[in-house]
Amino acid sequence: MNTIQNFIGGRHIAPISQIYFDNVDPAMGAAYGQIPDSGAADLEVAVTAAKNAFPTWRDTPAATRAAMLSKLAELIEAHKEAFARAESIDTGKPIALARSVDIPRSIANLRTFAEAAGTLSGQSFKKDRSESYTLRQPIGVVATISPWNLPLLLFTWKMAPALAVGNCVIAKPSEVTPMTAYLLSELLNDAGFPPGVVNILHGKGASIGAAITRHPDIAAISFTGGTATGIDIYSNAARQLKKVSLELGGKNPTVVFEDADWKKTIDGAVAAAFTNQGQVCLCGSRILIEESAYNKFKADFLPKTESIAVGDPLEESTQHGATASKPHMDKVLSYIELAKKEGGRILTGGTRRMLNGRCKDGYFIEPTVIENLPPSCRTNQEEIFGPVVTLIPFKNEEEALAIANGTQYGLAASVWTGNAARARRMAERLDSGIVWTNCWNVRDLDTPFGGMKKSGVGREGKQRAMEFFTEEKTVTSMRT
Ligand code: NAD
């Protein structure tokens, strides 16, 4: 058993309660580690360490902070195979995906903010005899709370800007996938971070997560996770007027017109549907297809879906691994049952996939495609967050927009068409924080990122993330 510990004040320490719970390998359906069940008392120790570290960290030159972030990136790079393996075991995702996307992107996050440290500037104003300028300063002790689907990628994406601009951080990774954050904690002292600057607390959302959102000395929270949790955090934070950034769920449309570059569109729609077993917030889980191309789309999309290699996440050839946990698998399967009750026709998949050997008890679900459901039914309205997509025909642009915009979410959309004017019209009118035209999940870290409607509050992106973790102060003087 792999028992992990919290990282507080530069040291690995056990939870004060001494209580732990199981860390389950979803591909095996068996516990392989123990996670601290941290609570308010552990948080108190971490906040004290962070508060003590803040005055010195705030005044540390940006170049020194940048060097530590770069060093951390270098250390992760040196251990990248161990990180990829841990990510794959913890999440159930194919190791090839962890190796090619999650770990390199996490390293890139640290390098991006190392380069950006020290670049935030204020503004200046002159009116008659008054002259003003603004100062961007770190907030103090801030918290990050992250989910299980891209554990190291989102953990580093939140932590790095907070540190780059001079805050001390209390970071809470998901209790479903804590291993990569733990491995990272083993490198923090070698990277040079002073004790108390980064504190990592493991445990459940309802206990340590909720305690973080209520703590009076934590002035800002950057959260990525489900919409219901986001609403909870927003309400708790509001009582103390904490700054909050919320990156939440989605029910993203992939909109396909007949005039699209067909091969590119099919490849893109399959990737958008099933990458990471459909467990990426940006996944296109509703595929809207122009009626005239509906049958052609099915004829090409279904064989490609059926050719996805489902298997042991630790095997190199696997393209589709396990869903993240038993409760999550049960939730996804319950949505497939709901879809059937709502009149849905399962075109492929639709069941748990049983494997042999090491993975015989794993939480695998077939890539599943469903049609014949009205846009307004629950299957087409609620986030399933698994390898399940629905096909929905539409007659024209107007109808495509009405269906695409007809949910409470507004995170990401992709539009596939050969008509550039239509692509621009759609981009303007889609209720979506991100619109991709003829591509999916192309991320430039410089661009703002975030959702509309119930998909989030605020925008992240290199500049915006650093601004979020600062206060802007105005200093005014009068010429005499
Ligand atoms: P979740 O909301 O259940 O948990 C996210 C984190 O919040 C975890 O660390 C959890 O322990 C913590 N948490 C849970 N309850 C809490 C509470 N009451 N107070 C404080 N913290 C609490 O989400 P999840 O199941 O881990 O992740 C999947 C969700 O994340 C999906 O909805 C997905 O769309 C979303 N997501 C969004 C983005 C984005 O950028 N918009 C990116 C990735 C994932």
Short mmCIF file of C-alpha atoms and ligand atoms in Angstrom, two decimals:
data_model
loop_
_atom_site.label_atom_id
_atom_site.label_comp_id
_atom_site.label_asym_id
_atom_site.label_seq_id
_atom_site.Cartn_x
_atom_site.Cartn_y
_atom_site.Cartn_z
CA MET A 1 0.00 0.00 0.00
CA ASN A 2 1.14 3.42 -0.97
CA THR A 3 0.34 5.80 1.90
CA ILE A 4 0.69 9.45 0.94
CA GLN A 5 0.96 12.45 3.26
CA ASN A 6 0.07 16.12 3.29
CA PHE A 7 2.83 18.62 2.55
CA ILE A 8 2.77 21.51 5.01
CA GLY A 9 5.52 24.00 5.90
CA GLY A 10 8.02 22.12 3.75
CA ARG A 11 7.45 18.73 5.39
CA HIS A 12 5.39 15.64 4.71
CA ILE A 13 3.07 15.10 7.64
CA ALA A 14 0.23 12.79 8.57
CA PRO A 15 -3.30 14.15 9.06
CA ILE A 16 -3.87 15.21 12.67
CA SER A 17 -6.79 12.74 12.94
CA GLN A 18 -4.50 9.91 11.68
CA ILE A 19 -7.45 8.85 9.51
CA TYR A 20 -6.88 7.71 5.92
CA PHE A 21 -9.10 6.35 3.17
CA ASP A 22 -8.51 4.15 0.11
CA ASN A 23 -7.01 5.26 -3.17
CA VAL A 24 -8.49 2.97 -5.82
CA ASP A 25 -6.91 1.97 -9.13
CA PRO A 26 -9.94 2.17 -11.45
CA ALA A 27 -8.47 -0.22 -14.01
CA MET A 28 -8.26 -2.95 -11.36
CA GLY A 29 -11.18 -1.90 -9.19
CA ALA A 30 -8.94 -2.34 -6.13
CA ALA A 31 -7.35 -0.11 -3.51
CA TYR A 32 -3.63 0.44 -3.96
CA GLY A 33 -2.99 3.35 -1.62
CA GLN A 34 -4.12 5.39 1.37
CA ILE A 35 -5.04 9.07 1.34
CA PRO A 36 -5.07 11.44 4.35
CA ASP A 37 -8.60 12.39 5.36
CA SER A 38 -7.59 15.94 6.22
CA GLY A 39 -9.85 18.42 7.99
CA ALA A 40 -10.05 21.87 9.51
CA ALA A 41 -7.23 21.23 12.02
CA ASP A 42 -4.78 20.34 9.22
CA LEU A 43 -5.89 23.40 7.30
CA GLU A 44 -5.15 25.61 10.32
CA VAL A 45 -1.55 24.38 10.40
CA ALA A 46 -1.19 24.93 6.64
CA VAL A 47 -2.66 28.44 6.75
CA THR A 48 -0.32 29.41 9.59
CA ALA A 49 2.67 28.10 7.60
CA ALA A 50 1.51 30.01 4.51
CA LYS A 51 0.91 33.24 6.45
CA ASN A 52 4.38 33.03 8.01
CA ALA A 53 5.99 32.45 4.61
CA PHE A 54 4.13 35.24 2.80
CA PRO A 55 6.10 38.42 3.77
CA THR A 56 9.38 36.96 2.53
CA TRP A 57 7.86 35.28 -0.54
CA ARG A 58 6.05 38.47 -1.57
CA ASP A 59 9.36 40.35 -1.54
CA THR A 60 11.34 37.59 -3.27
CA PRO A 61 12.48 38.83 -6.71
CA ALA A 62 10.27 37.59 -9.54
CA ALA A 63 13.34 36.10 -11.22
CA THR A 64 13.98 33.92 -8.15
CA ARG A 65 10.37 32.73 -8.08
CA ALA A 66 10.63 32.02 -11.80
CA ALA A 67 13.81 30.00 -11.28
CA MET A 68 12.01 27.80 -8.72
CA LEU A 69 9.08 27.18 -11.08
CA SER A 70 11.55 26.31 -13.86
CA LYS A 71 13.46 24.00 -11.56
CA LEU A 72 10.24 22.24 -10.59
CA ALA A 73 9.45 21.78 -14.30
CA GLU A 74 12.93 20.36 -14.85
CA LEU A 75 12.55 17.92 -11.93
CA ILE A 76 9.19 16.68 -13.20
CA GLU A 77 10.73 16.25 -16.63
CA ALA A 78 13.50 14.17 -15.09
CA HIS A 79 10.86 11.89 -13.54
CA LYS A 80 8.32 12.09 -16.34
CA GLU A 81 7.87 8.35 -16.77
CA ALA A 82 7.04 7.94 -13.05
CA PHE A 83 4.54 10.80 -13.33
CA ALA A 84 2.92 9.32 -16.45
CA ARG A 85 2.58 5.94 -14.77
CA ALA A 86 1.11 7.46 -11.61
CA GLU A 87 -1.34 9.54 -13.66
CA SER A 88 -2.44 6.48 -15.63
CA ILE A 89 -2.88 4.28 -12.54
CA ASP A 90 -4.72 6.95 -10.56
CA THR A 91 -7.10 8.02 -13.32
CA GLY A 92 -7.45 4.92 -15.53
CA LYS A 93 -6.40 6.93 -18.61
CA PRO A 94 -4.13 5.35 -21.25
CA ILE A 95 -0.47 5.78 -20.33
CA ALA A 96 0.21 6.96 -23.88
CA LEU A 97 -2.15 9.89 -23.28
CA ALA A 98 -0.62 10.72 -19.89
CA ARG A 99 2.84 10.61 -21.47
CA SER A 100 2.01 12.68 -24.54
CA VAL A 101 -0.44 15.22 -23.08
CA ASP A 102 -0.87 15.43 -19.30
CA ILE A 103 2.75 15.39 -18.17
CA PRO A 104 4.22 17.58 -20.95
CA ARG A 105 1.35 20.06 -20.55
CA SER A 106 1.92 20.20 -16.79
CA ILE A 107 5.60 20.92 -17.35
CA ALA A 108 4.61 23.57 -19.92
CA ASN A 109 2.29 25.21 -17.37
CA LEU A 110 5.17 25.66 -14.92
CA ARG A 111 7.48 26.99 -17.66
CA THR A 112 4.80 29.37 -18.99
CA PHE A 113 4.36 31.04 -15.62
CA ALA A 114 8.09 30.99 -14.91
CA GLU A 115 8.55 33.05 -18.08
CA ALA A 116 5.61 35.29 -17.20
CA ALA A 117 6.63 36.02 -13.59
CA GLY A 118 7.39 39.71 -13.27
CA THR A 119 5.57 40.71 -16.47
CA LEU A 120 2.32 41.98 -14.93
CA SER A 121 2.28 45.74 -15.02
CA GLY A 122 -0.08 48.43 -13.74
CA GLN A 123 -1.57 51.42 -15.52
CA SER A 124 -0.93 55.16 -15.24
CA PHE A 125 -3.36 58.10 -15.49
CA LYS A 126 -3.00 61.86 -15.60
CA LYS A 127 -5.92 64.27 -15.06
CA ASP A 128 -5.29 67.97 -14.54
CA ARG A 129 -2.99 68.11 -11.49
CA SER A 130 -3.45 64.54 -10.34
CA GLU A 131 -1.26 61.66 -11.36
CA SER A 132 -2.13 58.04 -10.56
CA TYR A 133 -0.62 54.65 -11.13
CA THR A 134 -1.75 51.16 -10.19
CA LEU A 135 0.25 48.49 -8.45
CA ARG A 136 -0.48 44.79 -8.96
CA GLN A 137 0.35 42.97 -5.74
CA PRO A 138 -0.08 39.39 -4.51
CA ILE A 139 -3.15 38.73 -2.39
CA GLY A 140 -1.59 36.65 0.39
CA VAL A 141 -2.77 33.11 1.12
CA VAL A 142 -4.81 31.67 -1.76
CA ALA A 143 -6.32 28.25 -2.44
CA THR A 144 -6.63 26.03 -5.49
CA ILE A 145 -9.10 23.14 -5.71
CA SER A 146 -8.85 20.81 -8.69
CA PRO A 147 -10.68 17.79 -10.18
CA TRP A 148 -9.70 14.23 -11.12
CA ASN A 149 -9.87 14.22 -14.91
CA LEU A 150 -6.61 16.07 -15.67
CA PRO A 151 -5.11 15.99 -12.18
CA LEU A 152 -1.54 17.21 -12.67
CA LEU A 153 -2.35 19.48 -15.61
CA LEU A 154 -5.00 21.44 -13.71
CA PHE A 155 -3.13 21.33 -10.40
CA THR A 156 -0.08 23.00 -11.98
CA TRP A 157 -2.20 25.34 -14.11
CA LYS A 158 -3.69 26.82 -10.93
CA MET A 159 -0.70 26.72 -8.62
CA ALA A 160 1.87 28.21 -11.01
CA PRO A 161 0.30 31.67 -11.64
CA ALA A 162 -0.47 32.07 -7.93
CA LEU A 163 3.18 31.44 -7.07
CA ALA A 164 4.58 33.44 -9.99
CA VAL A 165 2.96 36.63 -8.70
CA GLY A 166 4.01 36.04 -5.08
CA ASN A 167 1.17 34.31 -3.22
CA CYS A 168 1.45 31.40 -0.81
CA VAL A 169 -0.76 28.49 -1.84
CA ILE A 170 -2.97 25.92 -0.16
CA ALA A 171 -3.62 23.36 -2.93
CA LYS A 172 -6.21 20.61 -2.73
CA PRO A 173 -6.05 17.95 -5.43
CA SER A 174 -8.99 15.62 -6.03
CA GLU A 175 -9.28 12.77 -3.54
CA VAL A 176 -9.96 10.47 -6.53
CA THR A 177 -6.53 11.13 -8.07
CA PRO A 178 -4.02 12.49 -5.53
CA MET A 179 -0.83 10.67 -6.65
CA THR A 180 0.71 13.13 -9.10
CA ALA A 181 0.24 16.04 -6.67
CA TYR A 182 1.94 13.89 -4.04
CA LEU A 183 4.86 13.12 -6.39
CA LEU A 184 5.13 16.85 -7.10
CA SER A 185 5.23 17.58 -3.36
CA GLU A 186 8.33 15.38 -3.13
CA LEU A 187 10.14 17.77 -5.48
CA LEU A 188 9.18 21.13 -3.96
CA ASN A 189 12.05 21.41 -1.50
CA ASP A 190 14.61 20.48 -4.17
CA ALA A 191 13.09 23.10 -6.47
CA GLY A 192 13.91 25.66 -3.76
CA PHE A 193 10.46 26.72 -2.57
CA PRO A 194 10.75 27.98 1.03
CA PRO A 195 8.67 26.14 3.67
CA GLY A 196 5.04 27.27 3.73
CA VAL A 197 4.98 28.73 0.21
CA VAL A 198 3.28 25.64 -1.23
CA ASN A 199 1.09 23.49 1.01
CA ILE A 200 -0.77 20.46 -0.33
CA LEU A 201 -3.70 19.05 1.61
CA HIS A 202 -5.30 15.76 0.60
CA GLY A 203 -8.82 14.74 1.46
CA LYS A 204 -12.48 14.89 0.65
CA GLY A 205 -14.38 17.80 -0.84
CA ALA A 206 -17.02 17.85 1.88
CA SER A 207 -14.42 18.12 4.68
CA ILE A 208 -11.11 19.72 3.71
CA GLY A 209 -12.55 21.30 0.53
CA ALA A 210 -15.41 22.96 2.38
CA ALA A 211 -13.06 24.04 5.22
CA ILE A 212 -10.85 25.81 2.65
CA THR A 213 -13.78 27.71 1.17
CA ARG A 214 -14.81 28.95 4.63
CA HIS A 215 -11.41 29.84 6.06
CA PRO A 216 -11.25 33.60 6.81
CA ASP A 217 -7.53 33.91 6.00
CA ILE A 218 -7.80 32.45 2.49
CA ALA A 219 -8.57 35.44 0.31
CA ALA A 220 -9.02 33.84 -3.12
CA ILE A 221 -10.04 30.44 -4.49
CA SER A 222 -9.40 29.12 -7.96
CA PHE A 223 -11.68 26.13 -8.53
CA THR A 224 -12.13 23.69 -11.38
CA GLY A 225 -14.78 20.97 -11.07
CA GLY A 226 -18.49 20.30 -11.32
CA THR A 227 -21.15 23.02 -11.51
CA ALA A 228 -22.97 21.93 -8.34
CA THR A 229 -19.69 22.08 -6.37
CA GLY A 230 -18.89 25.44 -7.95
CA ILE A 231 -22.21 26.86 -6.76
CA ASP A 232 -21.49 25.59 -3.24
CA ILE A 233 -18.05 27.15 -3.23
CA TYR A 234 -19.38 30.41 -4.65
CA SER A 235 -21.97 30.66 -1.83
CA ASN A 236 -19.45 29.90 0.92
CA ALA A 237 -16.94 32.33 -0.54
CA ALA A 238 -19.57 35.06 -0.92
CA ARG A 239 -20.12 35.20 2.84
CA GLN A 240 -16.53 36.37 3.21
CA LEU A 241 -16.27 38.22 -0.10
CA LYS A 242 -13.44 35.99 -1.29
CA LYS A 243 -12.29 36.33 -4.86
CA VAL A 244 -13.39 33.27 -6.84
CA SER A 245 -12.61 31.83 -10.25
CA LEU A 246 -14.86 28.94 -11.31
CA GLU A 247 -14.19 26.58 -14.23
CA LEU A 248 -17.17 24.22 -14.33
CA GLY A 249 -19.02 21.60 -16.34
CA GLY A 250 -20.28 21.55 -19.90
CA LYS A 251 -22.55 19.87 -22.42
CA ASN A 252 -20.58 20.88 -25.44
CA PRO A 253 -21.93 20.74 -28.99
CA THR A 254 -19.95 19.50 -31.98
CA VAL A 255 -21.78 21.07 -34.94
CA VAL A 256 -21.25 19.35 -38.30
CA PHE A 257 -22.34 20.81 -41.64
CA GLU A 258 -22.41 18.77 -44.84
CA ASP A 259 -19.86 21.03 -46.54
CA ALA A 260 -17.14 20.27 -43.95
CA ASP A 261 -13.80 18.65 -44.80
CA TRP A 262 -15.15 15.19 -44.06
CA LYS A 263 -12.16 13.18 -42.91
CA LYS A 264 -10.96 15.99 -40.66
CA THR A 265 -14.48 16.30 -39.25
CA ILE A 266 -14.91 12.60 -38.45
CA ASP A 267 -11.47 12.44 -36.81
CA GLY A 268 -12.22 15.62 -34.87
CA ALA A 269 -15.67 14.49 -33.74
CA VAL A 270 -14.33 11.13 -32.52
CA ALA A 271 -11.49 12.81 -30.60
CA ALA A 272 -13.92 15.37 -29.14
CA ALA A 273 -16.29 12.59 -28.08
CA PHE A 274 -13.97 10.02 -26.53
CA THR A 275 -10.61 11.53 -25.53
CA ASN A 276 -9.82 10.45 -21.96
CA GLN A 277 -13.00 8.28 -22.00
CA GLY A 278 -15.06 11.43 -22.61
CA GLN A 279 -13.83 12.86 -19.32
CA VAL A 280 -12.49 16.19 -20.55
CA CYS A 281 -14.60 19.23 -19.71
CA LEU A 282 -14.20 20.30 -23.35
CA CYS A 283 -15.43 17.02 -24.84
CA GLY A 284 -18.17 17.33 -27.45
CA SER A 285 -20.90 15.14 -26.00
CA ARG A 286 -23.74 16.28 -28.29
CA ILE A 287 -23.02 15.89 -32.00
CA LEU A 288 -25.34 18.06 -34.08
CA ILE A 289 -25.38 17.00 -37.73
CA GLU A 290 -26.97 18.68 -40.76
CA GLU A 291 -29.88 16.45 -41.72
CA SER A 292 -28.68 15.96 -45.31
CA ALA A 293 -25.39 14.46 -44.03
CA TYR A 294 -26.79 12.50 -41.08
CA ASN A 295 -26.59 9.01 -42.58
CA LYS A 296 -23.19 9.64 -44.13
CA PHE A 297 -21.95 10.83 -40.73
CA LYS A 298 -23.20 7.67 -39.00
CA ALA A 299 -21.64 5.47 -41.68
CA ASP A 300 -18.20 6.99 -41.02
CA PHE A 301 -18.38 7.85 -37.32
CA LEU A 302 -19.58 4.48 -36.01
CA PRO A 303 -16.81 2.26 -37.46
CA LYS A 304 -14.20 4.72 -36.23
CA THR A 305 -15.76 4.64 -32.75
CA GLU A 306 -15.80 0.85 -32.81
CA SER A 307 -12.13 0.74 -33.78
CA ILE A 308 -11.02 2.55 -30.58
CA ALA A 309 -8.80 0.14 -28.63
CA VAL A 310 -10.32 -0.36 -25.16
CA GLY A 311 -7.91 -2.01 -22.74
CA ASP A 312 -5.45 -1.97 -19.86
CA PRO A 313 -4.38 1.69 -19.46
CA LEU A 314 -0.79 0.60 -18.84
CA GLU A 315 -0.55 -1.07 -22.27
CA GLU A 316 1.02 1.12 -24.93
CA SER A 317 -1.60 0.33 -27.58
CA THR A 318 -4.61 1.21 -25.42
CA GLN A 319 -6.61 4.24 -26.59
CA HIS A 320 -9.53 4.02 -24.16
CA GLY A 321 -9.01 3.15 -20.51
CA ALA A 322 -11.18 2.98 -17.40
CA THR A 323 -13.56 5.63 -16.09
CA ALA A 324 -12.18 7.28 -12.98
CA SER A 325 -14.05 5.56 -10.16
CA LYS A 326 -16.85 3.12 -9.35
CA PRO A 327 -19.33 5.88 -8.43
CA HIS A 328 -18.49 7.63 -11.67
CA MET A 329 -18.87 4.45 -13.76
CA ASP A 330 -22.24 3.81 -12.09
CA LYS A 331 -23.32 7.38 -12.85
CA VAL A 332 -22.38 7.08 -16.53
CA LEU A 333 -24.10 3.68 -16.87
CA SER A 334 -27.21 5.11 -15.18
CA TYR A 335 -27.33 7.81 -17.88
CA ILE A 336 -27.21 5.12 -20.58
CA GLU A 337 -30.22 3.47 -18.91
CA LEU A 338 -31.95 6.86 -18.72
CA ALA A 339 -31.29 7.42 -22.44
CA LYS A 340 -33.00 4.10 -23.23
CA LYS A 341 -36.01 5.09 -21.12
CA GLU A 342 -36.15 8.42 -22.92
CA GLY A 343 -36.43 6.59 -26.24
CA GLY A 344 -32.76 6.61 -27.24
CA ARG A 345 -31.44 4.02 -29.69
CA ILE A 346 -27.97 2.69 -28.84
CA LEU A 347 -25.97 2.55 -32.08
CA THR A 348 -22.82 1.14 -30.54
CA GLY A 349 -21.53 0.42 -27.01
CA GLY A 350 -23.99 0.96 -24.20
CA THR A 351 -22.51 -1.39 -21.61
CA ARG A 352 -19.68 -1.92 -19.16
CA ARG A 353 -16.72 -3.61 -20.90
CA MET A 354 -15.37 -6.60 -18.98
CA LEU A 355 -11.67 -7.29 -19.54
CA ASN A 356 -9.56 -10.29 -18.58
CA GLY A 357 -6.54 -10.63 -16.29
CA ARG A 358 -5.32 -7.70 -14.21
CA CYS A 359 -8.25 -5.50 -15.30
CA LYS A 360 -11.06 -8.02 -14.79
CA ASP A 361 -12.74 -5.87 -12.11
CA GLY A 362 -11.97 -2.50 -13.74
CA TYR A 363 -14.43 0.29 -14.44
CA PHE A 364 -14.46 0.21 -18.25
CA ILE A 365 -17.33 1.48 -20.39
CA GLU A 366 -17.69 0.96 -24.14
CA PRO A 367 -17.53 4.09 -26.31
CA THR A 368 -21.26 4.65 -26.70
CA VAL A 369 -23.27 6.44 -29.40
CA ILE A 370 -26.99 7.12 -29.01
CA GLU A 371 -29.55 8.63 -31.40
CA ASN A 372 -33.27 9.39 -31.48
CA LEU A 373 -33.38 11.65 -28.44
CA PRO A 374 -34.99 15.09 -28.36
CA PRO A 375 -32.59 17.97 -27.53
CA SER A 376 -34.62 18.80 -24.43
CA CYS A 377 -34.41 15.37 -22.71
CA ARG A 378 -32.21 14.89 -19.64
CA THR A 379 -29.64 12.84 -21.56
CA ASN A 380 -29.14 15.82 -23.86
CA GLN A 381 -29.24 18.42 -21.08
CA GLU A 382 -27.15 17.03 -18.22
CA GLU A 383 -23.38 16.56 -18.13
CA ILE A 384 -22.58 12.82 -18.24
CA PHE A 385 -18.79 13.23 -18.39
CA GLY A 386 -18.11 9.79 -19.84
CA PRO A 387 -17.74 7.96 -23.17
CA VAL A 388 -21.32 8.64 -24.22
CA VAL A 389 -22.39 10.88 -27.10
CA THR A 390 -25.73 11.59 -28.71
CA LEU A 391 -26.37 12.33 -32.40
CA ILE A 392 -28.91 15.07 -33.12
CA PRO A 393 -29.97 16.07 -36.66
CA PHE A 394 -30.70 19.71 -37.54
CA LYS A 395 -32.26 21.37 -40.60
CA ASN A 396 -30.41 24.68 -40.85
CA GLU A 397 -28.09 27.10 -39.08
CA GLU A 398 -30.91 28.61 -36.99
CA GLU A 399 -31.95 25.24 -35.65
CA ALA A 400 -28.34 24.21 -35.00
CA LEU A 401 -27.85 27.35 -32.90
CA ALA A 402 -31.08 26.83 -30.98
CA ILE A 403 -30.11 23.25 -30.08
CA ALA A 404 -26.47 24.11 -29.35
CA ASN A 405 -27.47 27.01 -27.07
CA GLY A 406 -30.38 25.16 -25.49
CA THR A 407 -28.70 23.96 -22.29
CA GLN A 408 -27.68 25.65 -19.04
CA TYR A 409 -24.01 25.25 -20.01
CA GLY A 410 -21.72 27.27 -22.26
CA LEU A 411 -18.15 26.00 -22.06
CA ALA A 412 -16.92 24.95 -25.51
CA ALA A 413 -18.25 24.29 -29.00
CA SER A 414 -16.73 23.12 -32.25
CA VAL A 415 -18.14 23.99 -35.68
CA TRP A 416 -17.18 22.00 -38.76
CA THR A 417 -17.93 23.66 -42.10
CA GLY A 418 -16.22 24.65 -45.35
CA ASN A 419 -18.08 27.96 -45.34
CA ALA A 420 -15.93 30.60 -43.63
CA ALA A 421 -18.75 33.15 -43.38
CA ARG A 422 -20.99 30.59 -41.68
CA ALA A 423 -18.19 29.64 -39.28
CA ARG A 424 -17.91 33.29 -38.24
CA ARG A 425 -21.68 33.72 -37.87
CA MET A 426 -21.90 30.61 -35.71
CA ALA A 427 -18.93 31.67 -33.57
CA GLU A 428 -20.61 35.00 -32.86
CA ARG A 429 -23.93 33.48 -31.88
CA LEU A 430 -22.95 30.37 -29.94
CA ASP A 431 -23.33 30.73 -26.15
CA SER A 432 -19.89 29.35 -25.50
CA GLY A 433 -16.74 30.63 -23.83
CA ILE A 434 -14.63 28.83 -26.45
CA VAL A 435 -15.53 28.17 -30.09
CA TRP A 436 -13.28 26.07 -32.31
CA THR A 437 -13.86 26.15 -36.04
CA ASN A 438 -12.67 23.06 -37.92
CA CYS A 439 -10.59 21.91 -34.98
CA TRP A 440 -11.06 20.80 -31.38
CA ASN A 441 -9.11 21.35 -28.17
CA VAL A 442 -6.41 23.51 -29.69
CA ARG A 443 -5.16 25.40 -26.65
CA ASP A 444 -2.94 28.45 -26.66
CA LEU A 445 -2.18 29.25 -23.02
CA ASP A 446 -2.03 32.97 -23.85
CA THR A 447 -5.74 33.08 -24.77
CA PRO A 448 -8.52 33.61 -22.19
CA PHE A 449 -10.24 30.38 -21.21
CA GLY A 450 -13.53 29.78 -19.43
CA GLY A 451 -17.24 29.19 -19.61
CA MET A 452 -20.46 31.14 -20.03
CA LYS A 453 -23.76 30.47 -18.22
CA LYS A 454 -23.41 27.58 -15.71
CA SER A 455 -19.98 26.65 -17.07
CA GLY A 456 -18.07 29.17 -15.06
CA VAL A 457 -17.28 32.57 -13.66
CA GLY A 458 -14.20 34.46 -14.78
CA ARG A 459 -11.55 33.75 -17.38
CA GLU A 460 -8.21 32.03 -17.11
CA GLY A 461 -5.34 32.21 -19.60
CA LYS A 462 -1.76 33.31 -18.92
CA GLN A 463 -2.44 36.97 -18.23
CA ARG A 464 -5.90 36.54 -16.69
CA ALA A 465 -4.74 33.82 -14.30
CA MET A 466 -1.96 36.01 -12.95
CA GLU A 467 -4.28 39.02 -12.67
CA PHE A 468 -6.77 36.89 -10.72
CA PHE A 469 -4.14 36.21 -8.07
CA THR A 470 -3.34 39.90 -7.52
CA GLU A 471 -4.99 42.97 -6.06
CA GLU A 472 -4.71 46.18 -8.06
CA LYS A 473 -4.04 49.21 -5.89
CA THR A 474 -4.28 52.82 -7.12
CA VAL A 475 -1.77 55.39 -5.88
CA THR A 476 -2.57 59.06 -6.57
CA SER A 477 -0.57 62.22 -6.01
CA MET A 478 -1.24 65.91 -6.75
CA ARG A 479 1.21 68.28 -8.34
CA THR A 480 1.59 71.29 -6.05
P1 NAD B 1 -16.06 17.87 -8.26
O1 NAD B 1 -16.77 19.17 -8.32
O2 NAD B 1 -16.75 16.71 -7.67
O3 NAD B 1 -14.67 17.99 -7.48
C1 NAD B 1 -13.69 18.93 -7.84
C2 NAD B 1 -12.85 19.26 -6.62
O4 NAD B 1 -13.68 19.93 -5.67
C3 NAD B 1 -12.28 18.05 -5.89
O5 NAD B 1 -11.00 18.36 -5.42
C4 NAD B 1 -13.25 17.86 -4.74
O6 NAD B 1 -12.68 17.22 -3.62
C5 NAD B 1 -13.59 19.30 -4.40
N1 NAD B 1 -14.87 19.48 -3.71
C6 NAD B 1 -15.97 18.70 -3.78
N2 NAD B 1 -16.96 19.20 -3.00
C7 NAD B 1 -16.47 20.33 -2.44
C8 NAD B 1 -17.00 21.32 -1.57
N3 NAD B 1 -18.25 21.25 -1.11
N4 NAD B 1 -16.22 22.36 -1.22
C9 NAD B 1 -14.97 22.48 -1.70
N5 NAD B 1 -14.39 21.58 -2.52
C10 NAD B 1 -15.14 20.52 -2.90
O7 NAD B 1 -15.61 17.58 -9.77
P2 NAD B 1 -14.91 16.27 -10.31
O8 NAD B 1 -15.94 15.19 -10.37
O9 NAD B 1 -13.63 16.07 -9.59
O10 NAD B 1 -14.54 16.74 -11.79
C11 NAD B 1 -15.39 16.64 -12.88
C12 NAD B 1 -16.05 17.97 -13.18
O11 NAD B 1 -15.05 18.96 -13.41
C13 NAD B 1 -16.88 17.93 -14.44
O12 NAD B 1 -18.08 18.61 -14.21
C14 NAD B 1 -16.03 18.68 -15.46
O13 NAD B 1 -16.75 19.27 -16.51
C15 NAD B 1 -15.38 19.70 -14.58
N6 NAD B 1 -14.17 20.23 -15.20
C16 NAD B 1 -14.21 21.52 -15.69
C17 NAD B 1 -13.09 22.04 -16.33
C18 NAD B 1 -13.12 23.44 -16.89
O14 NAD B 1 -12.06 23.96 -17.21
N7 NAD B 1 -14.27 24.06 -17.03
C19 NAD B 1 -11.92 21.27 -16.43
C20 NAD B 1 -11.93 19.98 -15.91
C21 NAD B 1 -13.05 19.47 -15.28
#
